[in-house]
Short mmCIF file of C-alpha atoms in Angstrom, two decimals:
data_model
loop_
_atom_site.label_atom_id
_atom_site.label_comp_id
_atom_site.label_asym_id
_atom_site.label_seq_id
_atom_site.Cartn_x
_atom_site.Cartn_y
_atom_site.Cartn_z
CA GLU A 1 52.70 -34.58 96.99
CA GLN A 2 53.05 -37.77 94.95
CA VAL A 3 56.25 -38.71 96.82
CA ALA A 4 54.44 -38.15 100.13
CA ASN A 5 51.66 -40.47 98.94
CA TRP A 6 54.17 -43.16 97.99
CA ILE A 7 55.88 -42.89 101.36
CA TYR A 8 52.52 -43.13 103.11
CA GLU A 9 51.61 -46.16 101.00
CA ALA A 10 54.91 -47.84 101.87
CA LEU A 11 54.50 -47.13 105.58
CA THR A 12 50.92 -48.44 105.71
CA MET A 13 51.41 -51.44 103.39
CA GLY A 14 50.44 -54.84 104.76
CA GLU A 15 53.21 -57.18 105.87
CA VAL A 16 52.52 -59.84 103.21
CA GLU A 17 52.62 -57.32 100.33
CA ARG A 18 55.74 -55.68 101.78
CA GLU A 19 57.53 -59.05 102.00
CA LEU A 20 56.51 -59.98 98.43
CA ARG A 21 57.74 -56.67 97.02
CA HIS A 22 60.97 -56.85 98.99
CA SER A 23 61.62 -60.42 97.85
CA LYS A 24 61.00 -59.55 94.19
CA LEU A 25 63.17 -56.41 94.26
CA TYR A 26 65.94 -58.08 96.28
CA ARG A 27 66.10 -60.99 93.82
CA TYR A 28 66.32 -58.54 90.89
CA VAL A 29 69.02 -56.39 92.48
CA THR A 30 71.16 -59.34 93.56
CA THR A 31 71.04 -61.09 90.18
CA HIS A 32 72.26 -58.10 88.16
CA THR A 33 75.89 -57.03 88.39
CA ALA A 34 77.27 -53.49 88.48
CA SER A 35 78.45 -54.06 84.92
CA PHE A 36 74.87 -54.89 83.86
CA TRP A 37 73.59 -51.70 85.49
CA ALA A 38 76.27 -49.56 83.86
CA LYS A 39 75.71 -51.04 80.40
CA SER A 40 71.93 -50.67 80.74
CA PHE A 41 72.29 -47.05 81.84
CA VAL A 42 74.63 -46.14 78.97
CA SER A 43 72.44 -48.00 76.49
CA GLU A 44 69.34 -46.10 77.63
CA LEU A 45 71.22 -42.79 77.41
CA ILE A 46 72.28 -43.60 73.87
CA ASP A 47 68.75 -44.59 72.89
CA ALA A 48 67.32 -41.44 74.48
CA SER A 49 69.82 -39.20 72.77
CA GLY A 50 68.70 -40.36 69.33
CA LEU A 51 72.16 -41.35 68.15
CA ASN A 52 72.14 -43.60 65.10
CA GLU A 53 73.20 -47.25 65.28
CA GLN A 54 76.69 -46.60 63.94
CA ARG A 55 77.48 -44.08 66.67
CA SER A 56 75.81 -46.29 69.27
CA SER A 57 78.10 -49.19 68.48
CA GLU A 58 81.14 -46.89 68.54
CA ILE A 59 80.21 -45.52 71.95
CA ARG A 60 79.16 -48.81 73.55
CA GLY A 61 82.48 -50.45 72.84
CA SER A 62 84.85 -47.71 73.96
CA THR A 63 86.18 -45.91 76.98
CA PRO A 64 84.59 -42.63 78.14
CA GLU A 65 87.49 -40.66 76.68
CA LYS A 66 87.03 -42.24 73.24
CA SER A 67 83.24 -41.83 73.47
CA VAL A 68 83.53 -38.08 73.75
CA ARG A 69 85.78 -37.93 70.70
CA SER A 70 83.38 -40.05 68.63
CA ILE A 71 80.44 -37.66 69.07
CA SER A 72 80.44 -34.87 66.52
CA SER A 73 80.07 -31.23 67.52
CA LEU A 74 76.62 -29.72 67.85
CA PRO A 75 74.98 -28.33 64.71
CA ILE A 76 74.89 -24.70 65.89
CA ARG A 77 72.39 -23.43 63.30
CA SER A 78 69.92 -26.21 64.05
CA LEU A 79 70.42 -25.73 67.76
CA LEU A 80 69.77 -21.97 67.55
CA SER A 81 66.71 -22.52 65.38
CA ALA A 82 65.28 -25.04 67.86
CA TYR A 83 66.13 -22.72 70.77
CA ARG A 84 64.36 -19.75 69.21
CA SER A 85 61.25 -21.72 68.24
CA SER A 86 60.74 -23.56 71.55
CA SER A 87 58.13 -22.47 74.03
CA LYS A 88 59.85 -24.08 77.05
CA ARG A 89 63.52 -24.90 77.61
CA LEU A 90 65.30 -26.83 80.34
CA ILE A 91 68.95 -25.82 80.49
CA LEU A 92 71.24 -27.93 82.68
CA ILE A 93 74.76 -26.59 83.13
CA THR A 94 77.51 -28.25 85.13
CA LEU A 95 79.81 -26.02 87.12
CA GLU A 96 82.84 -28.23 86.66
CA ASP A 97 84.28 -28.25 83.13
CA THR A 98 81.45 -26.13 81.70
CA ILE A 99 81.48 -22.91 83.71
CA SER A 100 84.88 -23.41 85.32
CA PRO A 101 87.83 -25.70 84.61
CA SER A 102 87.90 -28.91 86.60
CA GLU A 103 90.32 -28.42 89.44
CA LYS A 104 91.25 -30.25 92.60
CA MET A 105 90.46 -27.13 94.64
CA PRO A 106 86.95 -25.70 94.24
CA MET A 107 86.56 -22.21 92.81
CA VAL A 108 86.49 -19.35 95.27
CA ASN A 109 84.58 -16.97 93.00
CA LEU A 110 82.95 -16.85 89.58
CA PRO A 111 83.60 -13.98 87.19
CA SER A 112 80.77 -11.43 87.21
CA SER A 113 80.32 -11.93 83.45
CA VAL A 114 79.52 -15.63 84.02
CA LYS A 115 76.97 -14.74 86.70
CA ALA A 116 75.43 -12.09 84.42
CA ASN A 117 75.14 -14.57 81.53
CA LEU A 118 73.52 -17.18 83.77
CA ASN A 119 71.05 -14.63 85.10
CA SER A 120 70.30 -13.48 81.57
CA LEU A 121 69.40 -17.06 80.60
CA ALA A 122 67.32 -17.49 83.77
CA GLU A 123 65.40 -14.24 83.21
CA ASP A 124 63.92 -15.55 79.96
CA GLU A 125 60.49 -16.89 80.96
CA LYS A 126 60.84 -19.75 78.49
CA ASN A 127 63.97 -21.03 80.28
CA ILE A 128 64.34 -23.14 83.37
CA VAL A 129 68.06 -23.03 84.21
CA TYR A 130 69.85 -25.26 86.72
CA VAL A 131 73.54 -25.20 87.61
CA MET A 132 74.67 -28.63 88.77
CA SER A 133 77.85 -29.33 90.69
CA SER A 134 79.73 -31.93 92.68
CA THR A 135 80.43 -29.26 95.32
CA THR A 136 78.55 -28.86 98.59
CA GLN A 137 75.34 -26.88 99.06
CA GLN A 138 77.24 -24.23 100.98
CA HIS A 139 79.94 -23.81 98.34
CA LEU A 140 77.50 -23.61 95.40
CA SER A 141 75.35 -21.14 97.35
CA THR A 142 78.45 -19.03 98.01
CA LEU A 143 79.24 -18.97 94.28
CA LEU A 144 75.70 -18.52 92.94
CA GLY A 145 73.44 -17.82 95.93
CA ASN A 146 72.06 -14.61 94.44
CA SER A 147 71.60 -16.19 91.01
CA LYS A 148 68.15 -16.65 89.52
CA CYS A 149 69.21 -20.13 88.40
CA GLY A 150 68.18 -23.28 90.17
CA LEU A 151 71.06 -24.96 91.99
CA ALA A 152 71.74 -28.70 92.21
CA PRO A 153 74.79 -29.27 94.44
CA GLU A 154 76.28 -32.64 95.37
CA HIS A 155 75.49 -34.16 91.94
CA GLY A 156 71.84 -33.17 92.26
CA PHE A 157 71.27 -34.82 95.64
CA PHE A 158 69.99 -31.45 96.85
CA TYR A 159 68.38 -28.71 94.82
CA ARG A 160 67.06 -25.19 95.05
CA PRO A 161 64.45 -24.22 92.47
CA PRO A 162 65.10 -21.26 90.16
CA GLY A 163 64.01 -17.82 91.25
#
């Protein structure tokens, strides 16, 4: 509903205000490079993740491959404790490299055990589970169409809510 209101506001906005907003946004977008956007995005991700300054400096100055190696493994006991004590959980799982190995050809089928585990997670009322993928809507629906998980194909450009 809020998006509909914003669209309505944009469509009914006066010409002077529309030109002022466009001018301001255009100037901002054209004065910042792709490198600026990428660095800002990574910096905000690091800040949001709560990594300490030492790790932040390691990650900011390295390639993606080195960044992954510099992050320590998850503290399983703490993670399980937090999982058990939370009243609501958002679980985002990527199909590629998490559920299935990254391959040039998309998967034709998922093992039934993987589908059962995903459904088990989705059946817990505390969980909201989404499976994200770079594949098409049709392909992800073929793999997980009967799943209780939400689906977010094409890098989240489309989505189907859980249920």
